[in-house]
PDB file of C-alpha atoms in Angstrom:
ATOM      1  CA  MET S   1     119.679 130.698-198.682  1.00  0.00           C
ATOM      2  CA  ALA S   2     117.995 132.946-196.192  1.00  0.00           C
ATOM      3  CA  SER S   3     115.294 133.723-198.334  1.00  0.00           C
ATOM      4  CA  SER S   4     114.396 129.946-198.909  1.00  0.00           C
ATOM      5  CA  TYR S   5     114.403 129.277-194.895  1.00  0.00           C
ATOM      6  CA  TYR S   6     112.064 132.362-194.907  1.00  0.00           C
ATOM      7  CA  PHE S   7     109.593 130.784-197.503  1.00  0.00           C
ATOM      8  CA  VAL S   8     109.757 127.396-195.649  1.00  0.00           C
ATOM      9  CA  THR S   9     109.112 128.795-192.227  1.00  0.00           C
ATOM     10  CA  ILE S  10     105.842 130.932-193.794  1.00  0.00           C
ATOM     11  CA  ALA S  11     104.787 127.883-195.521  1.00  0.00           C
ATOM     12  CA  ILE S  12     104.944 125.660-192.361  1.00  0.00           C
ATOM     13  CA  LEU S  13     103.229 128.479-190.285  1.00  0.00           C
ATOM     14  CA  ALA S  14     100.301 128.606-192.869  1.00  0.00           C
ATOM     15  CA  LEU S  15      99.950 124.949-192.783  1.00  0.00           C
ATOM     16  CA  ALA S  16      99.606 125.028-189.118  1.00  0.00           C
ATOM     17  CA  SER S  17      97.148 127.614-189.158  1.00  0.00           C
ATOM     18  CA  THR S  18      95.072 125.814-191.626  1.00  0.00           C
ATOM     19  CA  VAL S  19      95.173 122.782-189.323  1.00  0.00           C
ATOM     20  CA  LEU S  20      94.353 124.641-186.175  1.00  0.00           C
ATOM     21  CA  LEU S  21      91.256 126.342-188.004  1.00  0.00           C
ATOM     22  CA  VAL S  22      89.936 123.007-189.160  1.00  0.00           C
ATOM     23  CA  HIS S  23      90.390 121.388-185.701  1.00  0.00           C
ATOM     24  CA  ALA S  24      88.580 124.532-184.272  1.00  0.00           C
ATOM     25  CA  SER S  25      85.636 124.655-186.449  1.00  0.00           C
ATOM     26  CA  ASP S  26      82.205 123.192-185.194  1.00  0.00           C
ATOM     27  CA  PRO S  27      81.140 119.548-186.370  1.00  0.00           C
ATOM     28  CA  SER S  28      78.563 119.682-189.222  1.00  0.00           C
ATOM     29  CA  PRO S  29      75.202 119.456-187.780  1.00  0.00           C
ATOM     30  CA  LEU S  30      73.315 116.112-188.377  1.00  0.00           C
ATOM     31  CA  GLN S  31      69.962 117.096-187.745  1.00  0.00           C
ATOM     32  CA  ASP S  32      67.919 120.332-188.308  1.00  0.00           C
ATOM     33  CA  PHE S  33      68.460 121.687-184.728  1.00  0.00           C
ATOM     34  CA  CYS S  34      70.016 120.563-181.427  1.00  0.00           C
ATOM     35  CA  VAL S  35      68.701 122.665-178.560  1.00  0.00           C
ATOM     36  CA  ALA S  36      71.263 122.842-175.579  1.00  0.00           C
ATOM     37  CA  VAL S  37      70.285 121.732-172.035  1.00  0.00           C
ATOM     38  CA  ASN S  38      72.067 122.468-168.867  1.00  0.00           C
ATOM     39  CA  ASP S  39      71.371 119.150-167.197  1.00  0.00           C
ATOM     40  CA  ALA S  40      72.894 116.051-169.319  1.00  0.00           C
ATOM     41  CA  ALA S  41      70.239 113.851-167.699  1.00  0.00           C
ATOM     42  CA  ASP S  42      67.773 115.818-169.864  1.00  0.00           C
ATOM     43  CA  GLY S  43      69.661 115.301-173.119  1.00  0.00           C
ATOM     44  CA  VAL S  44      68.232 112.824-175.551  1.00  0.00           C
ATOM     45  CA  PHE S  45      69.691 113.699-179.008  1.00  0.00           C
ATOM     46  CA  VAL S  46      73.409 114.224-179.918  1.00  0.00           C
ATOM     47  CA  ASN S  47      74.852 115.398-183.035  1.00  0.00           C
ATOM     48  CA  GLY S  48      74.508 112.065-184.676  1.00  0.00           C
ATOM     49  CA  LYS S  49      73.948 108.987-182.772  1.00  0.00           C
ATOM     50  CA  PHE S  50      75.218 107.265-179.481  1.00  0.00           C
ATOM     51  CA  CYS S  51      78.040 104.665-180.131  1.00  0.00           C
ATOM     52  CA  LYS S  52      77.756 100.962-179.598  1.00  0.00           C
ATOM     53  CA  ASP S  53      80.533  99.473-177.415  1.00  0.00           C
ATOM     54  CA  PRO S  54      83.019  98.494-180.142  1.00  0.00           C
ATOM     55  CA  LYS S  55      83.376  95.036-178.916  1.00  0.00           C
ATOM     56  CA  MET S  56      79.563  94.524-179.317  1.00  0.00           C
ATOM     57  CA  ALA S  57      79.580  95.424-183.024  1.00  0.00           C
ATOM     58  CA  LYS S  58      78.724  92.696-185.531  1.00  0.00           C
ATOM     59  CA  ALA S  59      78.880  92.471-189.372  1.00  0.00           C
ATOM     60  CA  GLU S  60      75.007  93.184-189.493  1.00  0.00           C
ATOM     61  CA  ASP S  61      75.845  96.815-188.234  1.00  0.00           C
ATOM     62  CA  PHE S  62      77.525  97.539-191.494  1.00  0.00           C
ATOM     63  CA  PHE S  63      75.172  95.758-193.977  1.00  0.00           C
ATOM     64  CA  PHE S  64      72.126  96.380-195.948  1.00  0.00           C
ATOM     65  CA  SER S  65      70.480  94.263-198.736  1.00  0.00           C
ATOM     66  CA  GLY S  66      67.643  96.221-200.259  1.00  0.00           C
ATOM     67  CA  PHE S  67      69.234  97.849-203.142  1.00  0.00           C
ATOM     68  CA  LEU S  68      68.091  95.262-205.672  1.00  0.00           C
ATOM     69  CA  THR S  69      64.619  95.821-204.784  1.00  0.00           C
ATOM     70  CA  PRO S  70      62.741  98.379-207.267  1.00  0.00           C
ATOM     71  CA  GLY S  71      60.702 101.068-205.358  1.00  0.00           C
ATOM     72  CA  ASN S  72      56.814 101.635-206.024  1.00  0.00           C
ATOM     73  CA  THR S  73      56.624 104.332-208.314  1.00  0.00           C
ATOM     74  CA  SER S  74      52.721 104.407-208.545  1.00  0.00           C
ATOM     75  CA  ASN S  75      52.375 107.832-206.888  1.00  0.00           C
ATOM     76  CA  LYS S  76      51.947 111.495-207.853  1.00  0.00           C
ATOM     77  CA  VAL S  77      55.496 112.249-208.780  1.00  0.00           C
ATOM     78  CA  GLY S  78      56.506 108.770-210.399  1.00  0.00           C
ATOM     79  CA  SER S  79      59.680 108.118-208.251  1.00  0.00           C
ATOM     80  CA  TYR S  80      60.730 106.125-205.228  1.00  0.00           C
ATOM     81  CA  VAL S  81      63.704 106.723-203.216  1.00  0.00           C
ATOM     82  CA  THR S  82      65.168 104.133-201.060  1.00  0.00           C
ATOM     83  CA  PRO S  83      67.529 105.340-198.553  1.00  0.00           C
ATOM     84  CA  VAL S  84      70.782 103.815-197.249  1.00  0.00           C
ATOM     85  CA  ASN S  85      71.806 106.006-194.228  1.00  0.00           C
ATOM     86  CA  VAL S  86      72.564 105.757-190.474  1.00  0.00           C
ATOM     87  CA  MET S  87      68.978 104.606-189.947  1.00  0.00           C
ATOM     88  CA  GLN S  88      69.379 101.652-192.270  1.00  0.00           C
ATOM     89  CA  ILE S  89      73.066 100.919-191.390  1.00  0.00           C
ATOM     90  CA  PRO S  90      74.105 101.913-187.987  1.00  0.00           C
ATOM     91  CA  GLY S  91      77.721 101.476-188.669  1.00  0.00           C
ATOM     92  CA  LEU S  92      77.618 104.575-191.071  1.00  0.00           C
ATOM     93  CA  ASN S  93      77.422 106.772-187.650  1.00  0.00           C
ATOM     94  CA  THR S  94      80.290 109.318-187.692  1.00  0.00           C
ATOM     95  CA  LEU S  95      81.485 108.244-191.240  1.00  0.00           C
ATOM     96  CA  GLY S  96      79.846 111.030-193.207  1.00  0.00           C
ATOM     97  CA  ILE S  97      78.609 109.012-196.088  1.00  0.00           C
ATOM     98  CA  SER S  98      75.313 107.726-197.246  1.00  0.00           C
ATOM     99  CA  MET S  99      73.390 106.409-200.260  1.00  0.00           C
ATOM    100  CA  VAL S 100      70.147 106.120-201.981  1.00  0.00           C
ATOM    101  CA  ARG S 101      68.619 104.130-204.984  1.00  0.00           C
ATOM    102  CA  VAL S 102      66.074 106.181-206.967  1.00  0.00           C
ATOM    103  CA  ASP S 103      63.576 104.637-209.157  1.00  0.00           C
ATOM    104  CA  TYR S 104      61.517 106.510-211.793  1.00  0.00           C
ATOM    105  CA  ALA S 105      58.401 105.495-213.745  1.00  0.00           C
ATOM    106  CA  PRO S 106      58.107 106.921-217.223  1.00  0.00           C
ATOM    107  CA  TYR S 107      58.063 110.813-216.957  1.00  0.00           C
ATOM    108  CA  GLY S 108      58.426 110.275-213.403  1.00  0.00           C
ATOM    109  CA  GLN S 109      60.662 112.895-211.264  1.00  0.00           C
ATOM    110  CA  ASN S 110      62.394 113.376-208.181  1.00  0.00           C
ATOM    111  CA  PRO S 111      60.937 116.829-207.631  1.00  0.00           C
ATOM    112  CA  PRO S 112      63.040 119.860-206.797  1.00  0.00           C
ATOM    113  CA  HIS S 113      64.718 119.531-203.243  1.00  0.00           C
ATOM    114  CA  THR S 114      67.710 120.199-201.499  1.00  0.00           C
ATOM    115  CA  HIS S 115      70.057 118.353-199.265  1.00  0.00           C
ATOM    116  CA  PRO S 116      70.848 120.665-196.354  1.00  0.00           C
ATOM    117  CA  ARG S 117      73.871 118.558-195.203  1.00  0.00           C
ATOM    118  CA  ALA S 118      75.425 117.004-198.165  1.00  0.00           C
ATOM    119  CA  THR S 119      76.645 117.095-201.734  1.00  0.00           C
ATOM    120  CA  GLU S 120      75.219 114.350-203.903  1.00  0.00           C
ATOM    121  CA  ILE S 121      76.871 112.393-206.773  1.00  0.00           C
ATOM    122  CA  LEU S 122      74.256 110.431-208.892  1.00  0.00           C
ATOM    123  CA  VAL S 123      75.093 107.596-211.276  1.00  0.00           C
ATOM    124  CA  VAL S 124      72.409 106.600-213.892  1.00  0.00           C
ATOM    125  CA  LEU S 125      72.176 102.582-214.145  1.00  0.00           C
ATOM    126  CA  GLU S 126      69.117 102.433-216.480  1.00  0.00           C
ATOM    127  CA  GLY S 127      67.004 104.881-218.568  1.00  0.00           C
ATOM    128  CA  THR S 128      67.540 108.462-219.492  1.00  0.00           C
ATOM    129  CA  LEU S 129      67.269 111.280-216.957  1.00  0.00           C
ATOM    130  CA  TYR S 130      67.352 115.167-217.341  1.00  0.00           C
ATOM    131  CA  VAL S 131      68.770 116.373-214.306  1.00  0.00           C
ATOM    132  CA  GLY S 132      69.949 119.752-212.955  1.00  0.00           C
ATOM    133  CA  PHE S 133      70.633 122.356-210.236  1.00  0.00           C
ATOM    134  CA  VAL S 134      70.083 126.019-209.415  1.00  0.00           C
ATOM    135  CA  THR S 135      72.967 128.000-207.935  1.00  0.00           C
ATOM    136  CA  SER S 136      71.932 130.677-205.000  1.00  0.00           C
ATOM    137  CA  ASN S 137      71.015 134.161-205.108  1.00  0.00           C
ATOM    138  CA  PRO S 138      71.273 136.363-207.049  1.00  0.00           C
ATOM    139  CA  GLU S 139      72.393 134.731-210.122  1.00  0.00           C
ATOM    140  CA  ASN S 140      70.165 131.638-209.734  1.00  0.00           C
ATOM    141  CA  ARG S 141      71.812 129.955-212.604  1.00  0.00           C
ATOM    142  CA  LEU S 142      70.389 126.676-213.833  1.00  0.00           C
ATOM    143  CA  PHE S 143      72.985 123.730-214.690  1.00  0.00           C
ATOM    144  CA  THR S 144      71.253 120.761-216.460  1.00  0.00           C
ATOM    145  CA  LYS S 145      72.498 117.748-218.402  1.00  0.00           C
ATOM    146  CA  VAL S 146      70.665 114.704-219.831  1.00  0.00           C
ATOM    147  CA  LEU S 147      72.276 111.544-218.456  1.00  0.00           C
ATOM    148  CA  TYR S 148      72.497 108.110-219.999  1.00  0.00           C
ATOM    149  CA  PRO S 149      73.516 104.677-218.198  1.00  0.00           C
ATOM    150  CA  GLY S 150      77.089 105.101-216.812  1.00  0.00           C
ATOM    151  CA  GLU S 151      77.044 108.857-216.613  1.00  0.00           C
ATOM    152  CA  ALA S 152      77.036 110.765-213.541  1.00  0.00           C
ATOM    153  CA  PHE S 153      76.382 114.239-212.279  1.00  0.00           C
ATOM    154  CA  VAL S 154      77.141 116.047-209.027  1.00  0.00           C
ATOM    155  CA  PHE S 155      74.585 118.388-206.923  1.00  0.00           C
ATOM    156  CA  PRO S 156      76.554 120.545-204.602  1.00  0.00           C
ATOM    157  CA  GLU S 157      75.391 120.717-201.007  1.00  0.00           C
ATOM    158  CA  GLY S 158      72.346 122.926-200.241  1.00  0.00           C
ATOM    159  CA  LEU S 159      71.422 123.578-203.881  1.00  0.00           C
ATOM    160  CA  ILE S 160      68.060 122.972-205.301  1.00  0.00           C
ATOM    161  CA  HIS S 161      68.222 120.106-207.725  1.00  0.00           C
ATOM    162  CA  PHE S 162      65.850 117.498-209.566  1.00  0.00           C
ATOM    163  CA  GLN S 163      65.825 114.674-211.838  1.00  0.00           C
ATOM    164  CA  PHE S 164      63.223 113.646-214.685  1.00  0.00           C
ATOM    165  CA  ASN S 165      62.933 110.566-216.566  1.00  0.00           C
ATOM    166  CA  THR S 166      62.563 111.782-220.081  1.00  0.00           C
ATOM    167  CA  GLY S 167      61.999 108.197-221.587  1.00  0.00           C
ATOM    168  CA  LYS S 168      59.124 105.983-222.031  1.00  0.00           C
ATOM    169  CA  THR S 169      60.889 103.071-219.933  1.00  0.00           C
ATOM    170  CA  ASN S 170      61.510 102.731-215.994  1.00  0.00           C
ATOM    171  CA  ALA S 171      64.867 104.590-215.064  1.00  0.00           C
ATOM    172  CA  VAL S 172      67.117 103.732-211.844  1.00  0.00           C
ATOM    173  CA  ALA S 173      69.993 105.592-210.564  1.00  0.00           C
ATOM    174  CA  ILE S 174      72.245 105.227-207.470  1.00  0.00           C
ATOM    175  CA  ALA S 175      73.613 108.257-205.361  1.00  0.00           C
ATOM    176  CA  GLY S 176      76.068 108.809-202.820  1.00  0.00           C
ATOM    177  CA  LEU S 177      75.769 111.621-200.417  1.00  0.00           C
ATOM    178  CA  SER S 178      78.517 113.160-198.193  1.00  0.00           C
ATOM    179  CA  SER S 179      76.514 112.812-194.870  1.00  0.00           C
ATOM    180  CA  GLN S 180      75.404 110.084-192.757  1.00  0.00           C
ATOM    181  CA  ASN S 181      72.057 111.870-192.268  1.00  0.00           C
ATOM    182  CA  PRO S 182      71.895 114.363-195.303  1.00  0.00           C
ATOM    183  CA  GLY S 183      68.426 115.511-194.965  1.00  0.00           C
ATOM    184  CA  VAL S 184      66.015 116.522-197.672  1.00  0.00           C
ATOM    185  CA  ILE S 185      63.844 119.563-198.242  1.00  0.00           C
ATOM    186  CA  THR S 186      61.458 118.990-201.099  1.00  0.00           C
ATOM    187  CA  ILE S 187      60.539 122.696-202.032  1.00  0.00           C
ATOM    188  CA  ALA S 188      56.748 122.227-202.945  1.00  0.00           C
ATOM    189  CA  ASN S 189      56.150 120.055-199.851  1.00  0.00           C
ATOM    190  CA  ALA S 190      57.858 122.522-197.633  1.00  0.00           C
ATOM    191  CA  VAL S 191      56.302 125.889-199.044  1.00  0.00           C
ATOM    192  CA  PHE S 192      52.693 124.778-199.725  1.00  0.00           C
ATOM    193  CA  GLY S 193      52.521 121.434-197.405  1.00  0.00           C
ATOM    194  CA  SER S 194      53.879 122.692-194.171  1.00  0.00           C
ATOM    195  CA  ASN S 195      52.472 122.040-190.844  1.00  0.00           C
ATOM    196  CA  PRO S 196      50.741 124.425-189.880  1.00  0.00           C
ATOM    197  CA  LYS S 197      50.476 126.117-193.077  1.00  0.00           C
ATOM    198  CA  ILE S 198      52.509 129.155-194.080  1.00  0.00           C
ATOM    199  CA  SER S 199      50.139 132.416-194.073  1.00  0.00           C
ATOM    200  CA  ALA S 200      48.621 132.930-197.503  1.00  0.00           C
ATOM    201  CA  ASP S 201      49.324 136.511-197.219  1.00  0.00           C
ATOM    202  CA  VAL S 202      52.985 135.459-197.320  1.00  0.00           C
ATOM    203  CA  LEU S 203      52.952 133.350-200.137  1.00  0.00           C
ATOM    204  CA  THR S 204      50.695 135.433-202.218  1.00  0.00           C
ATOM    205  CA  LYS S 205      53.067 138.165-202.070  1.00  0.00           C
ATOM    206  CA  ALA S 206      56.214 135.688-202.278  1.00  0.00           C
ATOM    207  CA  PHE S 207      54.907 134.031-205.445  1.00  0.00           C
ATOM    208  CA  GLN S 208      53.019 137.162-206.714  1.00  0.00           C
ATOM    209  CA  VAL S 209      49.812 135.259-207.426  1.00  0.00           C
ATOM    210  CA  ASP S 210      46.234 135.223-206.333  1.00  0.00           C
ATOM    211  CA  LYS S 211      45.098 133.893-202.897  1.00  0.00           C
ATOM    212  CA  ASN S 212      43.044 131.287-204.825  1.00  0.00           C
ATOM    213  CA  VAL S 213      46.125 129.855-206.296  1.00  0.00           C
ATOM    214  CA  VAL S 214      47.977 129.634-203.018  1.00  0.00           C
ATOM    215  CA  ASP S 215      44.744 128.040-201.306  1.00  0.00           C
ATOM    216  CA  TYR S 216      44.567 125.412-204.127  1.00  0.00           C
ATOM    217  CA  LEU S 217      48.224 124.695-203.762  1.00  0.00           C
ATOM    218  CA  GLN S 218      47.946 124.121-199.980  1.00  0.00           C
ATOM    219  CA  ALA S 219      45.160 121.826-200.316  1.00  0.00           C
ATOM    220  CA  GLN S 220      46.969 119.422-202.410  1.00  0.00           C
ATOM    221  CA  PHE S 221      48.589 116.258-201.114  1.00  0.00           C
ATOM    222  CA  TRP S 222      52.325 116.707-201.396  1.00  0.00           C
ATOM    223  CA  TYR S 223      53.757 113.177-201.783  1.00  0.00           C
ATOM    224  CA  PRO S 224      56.861 112.518-199.595  1.00  0.00           C
ATOM    225  CA  ASN S 225      58.736 110.272-202.163  1.00  0.00           C
ATOM    226  CA  ASN S 226      62.072 111.329-200.246  1.00  0.00           C
TER     227      ASN S 226
END
């Protein structure tokens, strides 16, 4: 009997420690950075958005009606992302969730990118998509799958991932993300389209290519489909 009490006590202590650790951790960031200021009067941004008086909330604060409208895929990458995050639905503030609709032209793609603050689950509604993600260093394992309507795939938070329309017809997907403001970093745009430009010396050594290749890539217009 004494041993059972011992194990119960240990279990309770372990649970209590877990709860304390969870509540002691910092909240997840909802923007790229948040520089501290000593005077609250100088503070403009918070981790998220300021909250409306609940008595002033209305149904429109929780509503969006644009998901039936196809996005314009007439661009270099052949895709268009329609976001539904806290910028479109103010009522999402603090709720830790958002969505996107992605339209793909035939052979269009959502280029390799990451969401620094969210895991994503994507469901294909129309067409056929080749999707995948790459794990972190040093393995850099590639996980891929061809998805058909009604099938879903998960992209873990922060990992580089992509979708490519392998069909001759348009494709449509809906995705849920685990942040009200997931953020997006499109790899090519960030590396070769940064402002100001990353030094060519850095990129030639990193990619082990001639400077002419780097100059060419930096001179391109990197379409911000996200």
